[in-house]
Coordinates of C-alpha atoms and ligand atoms in Angstrom, one line a residue:
M186 CA -134.4 71.4 -7.2
T187 CA -131.1 69.5 -7.7
N188 CA -130.1 65.9 -7.6
S189 CA -128.3 66.4 -4.3
D190 CA -131.6 67.1 -2.5
T191 CA -132.7 64.9 0.3
L192 CA -136.3 63.6 0.0
L193 CA -138.2 63.5 3.2
V194 CA -140.8 60.8 2.8
F195 CA -143.9 60.8 5.1
D196 CA -146.2 57.8 5.0
E197 CA -150.0 57.9 5.4
A198 CA -149.7 58.4 9.1
V199 CA -148.5 62.0 8.8
T200 CA -151.2 64.6 9.6
P201 CA -151.8 67.7 7.4
A202 CA -150.6 69.8 10.3
G203 CA -147.3 67.8 10.4
V204 CA -146.7 68.5 6.7
E205 CA -147.7 72.2 7.2
G206 CA -145.2 72.4 10.1
W207 CA -142.4 71.2 7.9
I208 CA -143.3 73.6 5.1
R209 CA -143.4 76.6 7.6
H210 CA -140.0 75.4 9.0
L211 CA -138.5 75.5 5.5
E212 CA -140.2 78.8 4.6
S213 CA -138.9 80.5 7.7
A214 CA -135.4 79.5 6.6
G215 CA -136.0 81.0 3.1
A216 CA -135.7 77.5 1.5
P217 CA -137.6 76.8 -1.7
I218 CA -140.7 74.8 -1.1
E219 CA -141.8 71.9 -3.1
M220 CA -144.2 69.2 -2.0
Y221 CA -145.4 66.1 -3.8
R222 CA -148.2 63.8 -2.9
L223 CA -148.2 60.2 -4.0
G224 CA -151.5 58.8 -2.9
G225 CA -151.2 59.0 0.9
T226 CA -147.5 59.6 0.9
H227 CA -146.0 63.1 1.1
V228 CA -142.5 63.8 -0.4
L229 CA -140.7 67.0 0.6
P230 CA -137.3 67.7 -1.2
V231 CA -134.9 69.6 1.0
A232 CA -131.6 71.0 -0.3
D233 CA -130.0 72.0 2.9
G234 CA -129.3 69.1 5.3
D235 CA -128.9 71.5 8.2
L236 CA -132.6 72.3 7.9
I237 CA -133.4 68.7 8.5
D238 CA -131.0 68.3 11.4
K239 CA -132.2 71.5 13.0
A240 CA -135.9 70.8 12.6
A241 CA -138.1 72.5 15.1
P242 CA -139.1 70.2 18.0
G243 CA -142.6 68.7 17.5
L244 CA -142.3 68.2 13.8
P245 CA -143.1 64.7 12.7
A246 CA -140.1 62.6 11.8
P247 CA -140.1 61.4 8.2
T248 CA -140.8 57.7 7.6
H249 CA -137.5 57.7 5.7
R250 CA -135.1 60.0 3.9
V251 CA -133.6 59.2 0.6
P252 CA -131.2 61.0 -1.6
R253 CA -132.8 62.5 -4.7
S254 CA -130.3 60.9 -6.9
T255 CA -132.2 61.2 -10.2
E256 CA -134.3 63.9 -11.8
V257 CA -137.3 61.6 -12.1
F258 CA -137.9 60.4 -8.6
L259 CA -141.5 59.8 -7.7
G260 CA -141.6 56.3 -9.0
R261 CA -138.3 55.2 -7.5
R262 CA -138.4 52.1 -5.3
E263 CA -136.6 53.8 -2.4
L264 CA -139.6 56.1 -1.9
R265 CA -141.9 53.2 -1.1
P266 CA -139.7 50.1 -0.5
S267 CA -142.7 47.9 0.2
G268 CA -144.3 48.6 -3.2
T269 CA -147.5 50.2 -4.3
E270 CA -150.8 48.3 -4.4
V271 CA -153.2 49.4 -7.1
S272 CA -156.9 49.1 -6.5
F273 CA -158.7 48.2 -9.8
G274 CA -162.3 48.0 -8.7
P275 CA -162.4 45.1 -6.2
T276 CA -159.1 43.7 -7.6
T277 CA -155.7 44.5 -6.1
I278 CA -152.6 44.6 -8.3
G279 CA -149.3 44.4 -6.6
D280 CA -150.2 42.6 -3.4
G281 CA -148.0 39.6 -4.3
S282 CA -150.8 37.7 -6.0
V283 CA -150.9 36.9 -9.7
T284 CA -153.6 39.1 -11.3
V285 CA -155.0 38.2 -14.7
I286 CA -156.9 40.7 -16.8
A287 CA -158.4 39.4 -20.0
G288 CA -160.8 40.2 -22.7
P289 CA -161.1 41.2 -26.3
C290 CA -158.6 43.6 -28.0
A291 CA -161.7 45.6 -29.1
V292 CA -165.3 45.8 -28.0
E293 CA -167.0 44.8 -31.3
S294 CA -170.6 43.8 -30.6
P295 CA -172.8 42.9 -27.6
E296 CA -172.6 39.2 -28.3
Q297 CA -168.8 39.2 -28.7
T298 CA -168.2 41.4 -25.7
L299 CA -170.6 39.7 -23.3
A300 CA -169.7 36.2 -24.3
T301 CA -166.0 36.9 -24.0
A302 CA -166.4 38.6 -20.6
A303 CA -168.5 35.7 -19.3
A304 CA -165.9 33.2 -20.4
V305 CA -162.9 35.0 -18.9
A306 CA -164.8 35.5 -15.7
E307 CA -165.7 31.8 -15.5
H308 CA -162.1 30.8 -16.0
G309 CA -160.7 33.1 -13.3
A310 CA -159.8 36.5 -14.8
V311 CA -160.2 39.2 -12.2
G312 CA -160.4 42.1 -14.6
L313 CA -161.8 42.7 -18.1
R314 CA -160.0 44.5 -20.9
G315 CA -161.7 45.9 -24.0
G316 CA -160.8 48.8 -26.3
V317 CA -163.5 51.1 -27.5
F318 CA -161.2 53.7 -29.0
K319 CA -158.6 51.8 -31.0
P320 CA -155.4 53.4 -32.1
R321 CA -154.8 51.7 -35.5
T322 CA -151.8 51.9 -37.8
S323 CA -154.1 52.4 -40.7
P324 CA -156.9 54.9 -40.6
H325 CA -158.9 52.4 -42.8
S326 CA -158.9 49.7 -40.0
F327 CA -161.7 49.4 -37.5
Q328 CA -161.3 52.3 -35.1
G329 CA -163.5 50.8 -32.3
L330 CA -167.1 51.3 -31.4
Q331 CA -166.1 54.4 -29.6
W332 CA -168.7 55.8 -27.2
D333 CA -171.2 53.1 -28.2
G334 CA -168.7 50.5 -26.9
L335 CA -168.6 52.1 -23.5
D336 CA -172.1 51.0 -22.6
L337 CA -171.2 47.5 -23.6
L338 CA -168.2 47.5 -21.2
A339 CA -170.5 48.7 -18.4
E340 CA -173.0 46.0 -19.2
A341 CA -170.2 43.3 -19.2
R342 CA -169.1 44.6 -15.8
E343 CA -172.6 44.3 -14.5
Q344 CA -173.0 40.8 -15.8
T345 CA -169.7 39.5 -14.6
G346 CA -168.7 41.7 -11.7
L347 CA -165.3 42.2 -13.3
P348 CA -163.7 45.7 -13.2
V349 CA -163.0 47.0 -16.7
V350 CA -160.1 48.8 -18.2
T351 CA -160.1 50.6 -21.6
E352 CA -157.7 52.6 -23.6
V353 CA -157.9 56.4 -23.6
V354 CA -156.5 58.1 -26.7
D355 CA -157.6 61.7 -26.2
P356 CA -157.2 64.0 -23.1
E357 CA -160.8 65.3 -23.8
H358 CA -162.2 61.7 -23.4
V359 CA -160.7 61.1 -19.9
K360 CA -163.6 62.5 -17.8
R361 CA -166.3 60.7 -19.7
L362 CA -164.5 57.4 -19.7
A363 CA -163.5 57.7 -16.1
G364 CA -167.2 58.1 -15.2
V365 CA -167.8 54.6 -16.4
V366 CA -164.6 52.4 -16.3
D367 CA -162.5 51.2 -13.4
G368 CA -159.1 51.8 -15.1
L369 CA -157.6 53.6 -18.0
Q370 CA -155.0 52.3 -20.4
I371 CA -152.4 54.4 -22.1
G372 CA -151.4 52.6 -25.3
A373 CA -147.9 52.0 -26.5
R374 CA -148.3 54.6 -29.2
N375 CA -149.2 57.3 -26.7
M376 CA -146.7 56.5 -23.9
Q377 CA -145.1 59.9 -24.4
N378 CA -148.3 61.9 -25.1
F379 CA -147.7 64.1 -22.1
A380 CA -151.0 66.0 -22.2
L381 CA -152.8 62.6 -22.2
L382 CA -150.7 61.3 -19.3
T383 CA -151.5 64.4 -17.2
A384 CA -155.2 64.2 -17.9
A385 CA -155.2 60.4 -17.1
G386 CA -153.3 61.1 -13.9
Q387 CA -155.8 63.7 -12.8
S388 CA -158.7 61.2 -13.2
G389 CA -157.5 59.5 -10.0
L390 CA -158.3 56.1 -11.7
P391 CA -155.7 53.4 -11.9
V392 CA -153.7 53.7 -15.2
V393 CA -152.1 50.9 -17.1
L394 CA -149.1 52.6 -18.8
K395 CA -148.0 50.6 -21.8
R396 CA -144.3 50.9 -22.8
G397 CA -143.8 52.5 -26.2
F398 CA -142.3 49.8 -28.5
G399 CA -139.4 52.2 -29.2
C400 CA -139.0 53.5 -25.7
T401 CA -136.5 52.5 -23.0
V402 CA -137.0 51.3 -19.5
E403 CA -136.1 54.7 -18.1
E404 CA -138.2 56.6 -20.6
T405 CA -141.2 54.5 -19.3
I406 CA -140.3 55.5 -15.7
G407 CA -140.2 59.1 -16.9
A408 CA -143.7 58.8 -18.5
A409 CA -145.0 57.3 -15.3
E410 CA -143.7 60.4 -13.5
Y411 CA -146.3 62.5 -15.4
L412 CA -149.1 60.4 -13.8
L413 CA -147.5 60.4 -10.4
L414 CA -147.0 64.1 -10.5
E415 CA -150.8 64.5 -10.4
G416 CA -150.8 62.8 -7.0
N417 CA -152.1 59.6 -8.6
D418 CA -150.0 56.6 -7.4
Q419 CA -152.3 54.1 -9.0
V420 CA -150.0 53.3 -11.9
V421 CA -149.2 49.9 -13.4
L422 CA -146.3 49.7 -15.8
C423 CA -146.9 47.4 -18.8
E424 CA -144.3 45.6 -20.9
R425 CA -145.9 44.7 -24.2
G426 CA -142.9 44.0 -26.4
I427 CA -140.4 46.3 -28.2
R428 CA -139.4 46.5 -31.8
T429 CA -136.1 44.6 -32.5
F430 CA -134.5 43.1 -35.5
E431 CA -136.3 39.8 -34.8
P432 CA -139.2 39.3 -37.2
S433 CA -140.5 36.0 -35.9
A434 CA -142.8 37.5 -33.4
R435 CA -144.9 40.7 -33.6
F436 CA -142.6 42.4 -31.0
T437 CA -139.9 41.1 -28.7
L438 CA -141.1 40.7 -25.1
D439 CA -138.4 42.4 -22.9
L440 CA -138.5 40.5 -19.7
T441 CA -135.4 42.4 -18.5
A442 CA -137.6 45.5 -18.3
V443 CA -139.9 43.7 -15.9
A444 CA -137.1 42.8 -13.6
L445 CA -135.6 46.3 -13.8
W446 CA -138.9 48.1 -13.1
K447 CA -139.5 45.8 -10.1
Q448 CA -136.1 46.7 -8.8
R449 CA -136.1 50.4 -9.7
T450 CA -139.7 51.4 -9.0
H451 CA -142.4 50.8 -6.4
L452 CA -145.1 50.3 -9.1
P453 CA -146.7 47.0 -10.0
V454 CA -145.9 45.6 -13.5
I455 CA -148.2 43.9 -15.9
V456 CA -147.1 42.0 -19.0
D457 CA -149.1 41.7 -22.2
P458 CA -148.0 38.5 -23.9
S459 CA -150.7 38.9 -26.6
H460 CA -149.5 42.2 -28.2
S461 CA -145.9 41.3 -27.8
G462 CA -145.9 37.8 -29.3
G463 CA -148.7 38.4 -31.7
K464 CA -149.5 34.7 -31.8
P465 CA -151.8 32.5 -29.7
E466 CA -149.1 29.9 -29.3
L467 CA -146.8 32.4 -27.6
V468 CA -149.3 33.5 -25.0
E469 CA -148.7 30.6 -22.6
P470 CA -144.9 30.5 -22.6
L471 CA -144.6 34.3 -22.4
S472 CA -147.1 34.4 -19.5
L473 CA -145.3 31.8 -17.5
A474 CA -142.0 33.5 -18.1
A475 CA -143.5 36.9 -17.1
I476 CA -144.7 35.5 -13.8
A477 CA -141.4 33.8 -13.2
V478 CA -139.5 37.1 -13.7
G479 CA -141.7 38.9 -11.2
A480 CA -144.6 40.4 -13.1
D481 CA -147.6 41.2 -10.8
A482 CA -150.2 40.7 -13.6
L483 CA -151.0 39.7 -17.1
L484 CA -153.1 41.4 -19.8
I485 CA -154.4 38.8 -22.3
D486 CA -156.4 39.1 -25.5
V487 CA -159.2 36.5 -25.5
H488 CA -161.9 36.3 -28.2
V489 CA -164.8 33.9 -28.6
Q490 CA -164.2 33.8 -32.3
P491 CA -160.7 35.0 -33.1
E492 CA -161.2 34.4 -36.8
Q493 CA -164.0 36.9 -36.9
A494 CA -162.2 39.6 -34.8
L495 CA -162.1 43.1 -36.2
C496 CA -158.9 43.8 -34.4
D497 CA -155.8 41.6 -33.6
G498 CA -157.6 38.3 -34.1
A499 CA -154.3 36.7 -35.1
Q500 CA -153.1 36.9 -31.5
A501 CA -156.2 36.3 -29.5
I502 CA -156.7 33.0 -27.7
R503 CA -160.1 31.2 -27.4
P504 CA -161.8 30.7 -24.0
E505 CA -160.7 27.0 -23.9
Q506 CA -157.1 28.1 -24.4
F507 CA -157.5 30.7 -21.7
A508 CA -158.8 28.0 -19.3
D509 CA -155.8 25.9 -20.1
L510 CA -153.5 28.9 -19.5
M511 CA -155.1 29.6 -16.1
G512 CA -154.5 26.0 -15.2
R513 CA -150.8 26.3 -16.0
L514 CA -150.4 29.6 -14.2
A515 CA -151.7 28.3 -10.9
P516 CA -148.8 25.8 -10.2
M517 CA -146.3 28.4 -11.4
A518 CA -147.7 30.9 -8.9
A519 CA -147.6 28.3 -6.2
A520 CA -144.0 27.4 -6.9
L521 CA -143.1 31.1 -6.4
G522 CA -145.1 31.2 -3.1
R523 CA -147.8 33.3 -4.7
R524 CA -151.5 32.8 -5.2
M525 CA -153.7 33.5 -8.1
S526 CA -155.7 36.7 -7.5
G527 CA -159.3 35.9 -6.8
A528 CA -158.7 32.3 -6.0
S529 CA -159.8 31.2 -2.6
Ligands
PEP695 C1 -154.2 47.2 -26.8 O1 -153.9 46.7 -25.7 O2 -155.3 47.0 -27.3 C2 -153.2 47.9 -27.6 C3 -153.5 48.7 -28.6 O3 -151.9 47.7 -27.2 P1 -150.6 48.5 -27.4 O4 -150.8 49.9 -27.1 O5 -149.6 47.8 -26.5 O6 -150.2 48.2 -28.9
MN696 MN1 -154.8 45.0 -29.9

C-alpha cells in the first residue's frame, strides 16, 4: 500500500455482499486486496483510480473517498467526519455532551472504593475509574490489589450503576479484566507497548489510551492505530500531561494536543487534569480549560481520604471538591452549547 492510494469508505449501511463485490472486482483486476473494518465502517484502499471509475455496475457506491495521505490512516478525521461515539456501558463518550469519569487512582479497600464510588455517582459522574494493577515508578510502592481489586470494582458498579474502567498492564490480563469491566485503560507508560495495544484492541471493549508523557501528538495517533487495526473503533485518546522543563506541576497539560486530535482524528478525547497537574487546586482550572478547548470527557482522581491514599493522594480531590467542580462545569458546558452527560 502506498500513500497515494484512495480509501473507499463504506458506512454501516453497506452489506457484506456489497463489500465482497468490491473485493471480487479488485481481485479480478489483479489488484492487491486490503480491507479494514472500523466498527461498522469498512475501508478499502485502492491504488488504481481506474478500478474505482470502472467499477462493475451494481456495486455499492462508497459513502466517501479520501486520499490515503498518511501511513497511519484509520483514526483520521476524514474517514468519519462526524466523529466516533464510544459506548462505555450505558455512557456515551463523543456525542457532544461533557462526560465525567471519576474515582480513586487505585482500588485500595472495600470502604474506600465503595464510598468514593457512591460519592462520585451522587455528584454526577457517569463512569468510575479505579486501578487494580498499578504501574508504579518504584517497585516498592503499592502495586494495586490486583485481582482482588477487580471484585471491588464489580461491586462498586453494582451499587452505583456506573460503568467501570481500569488499567491493563499485561496482554495476558486482557481477557479476564474484559470479562468484568466496561472499559480498559492503557497507561501513559504503556502507550507504545504494542502487544498490549493489540490485545486490548481485540477485547472489543472501549479503550482509554493515555498519551505517553514523552510521546508526540502523532505518535499517540499511531498507537491508537494498533487498537483500530483490530476492528475496534471504541478508542478514546487521553491527554494526561507531558514532561517539560516546567517543575511547578507534575506534568504540563498539553491542551494543543486536544485541539489537534479533535481536528485530525474522529476519536473522542478525554483529559486527565489530576495526573497532569498533580495538585488538587489545578483540577478545576485544567478541567474548565479542557472542556473549553473541545475535550469530550474528563478523568478525575477522587478519594474520600486523600491523606490516606496508597497512590497519588497528593493530587486527589475530595467528594466535596468534586461536587463543586461539577457545579462549575455545568455552566461552562452550557456556554458551549453542550450538556453534561447524564444530566436530564
Ligand atoms: C492512572 O490513571 O492511574 C495512571 C497511572 O495514569 P498515567 O498512566 O497517565 O500516569
Ligand atoms: Mn495515579
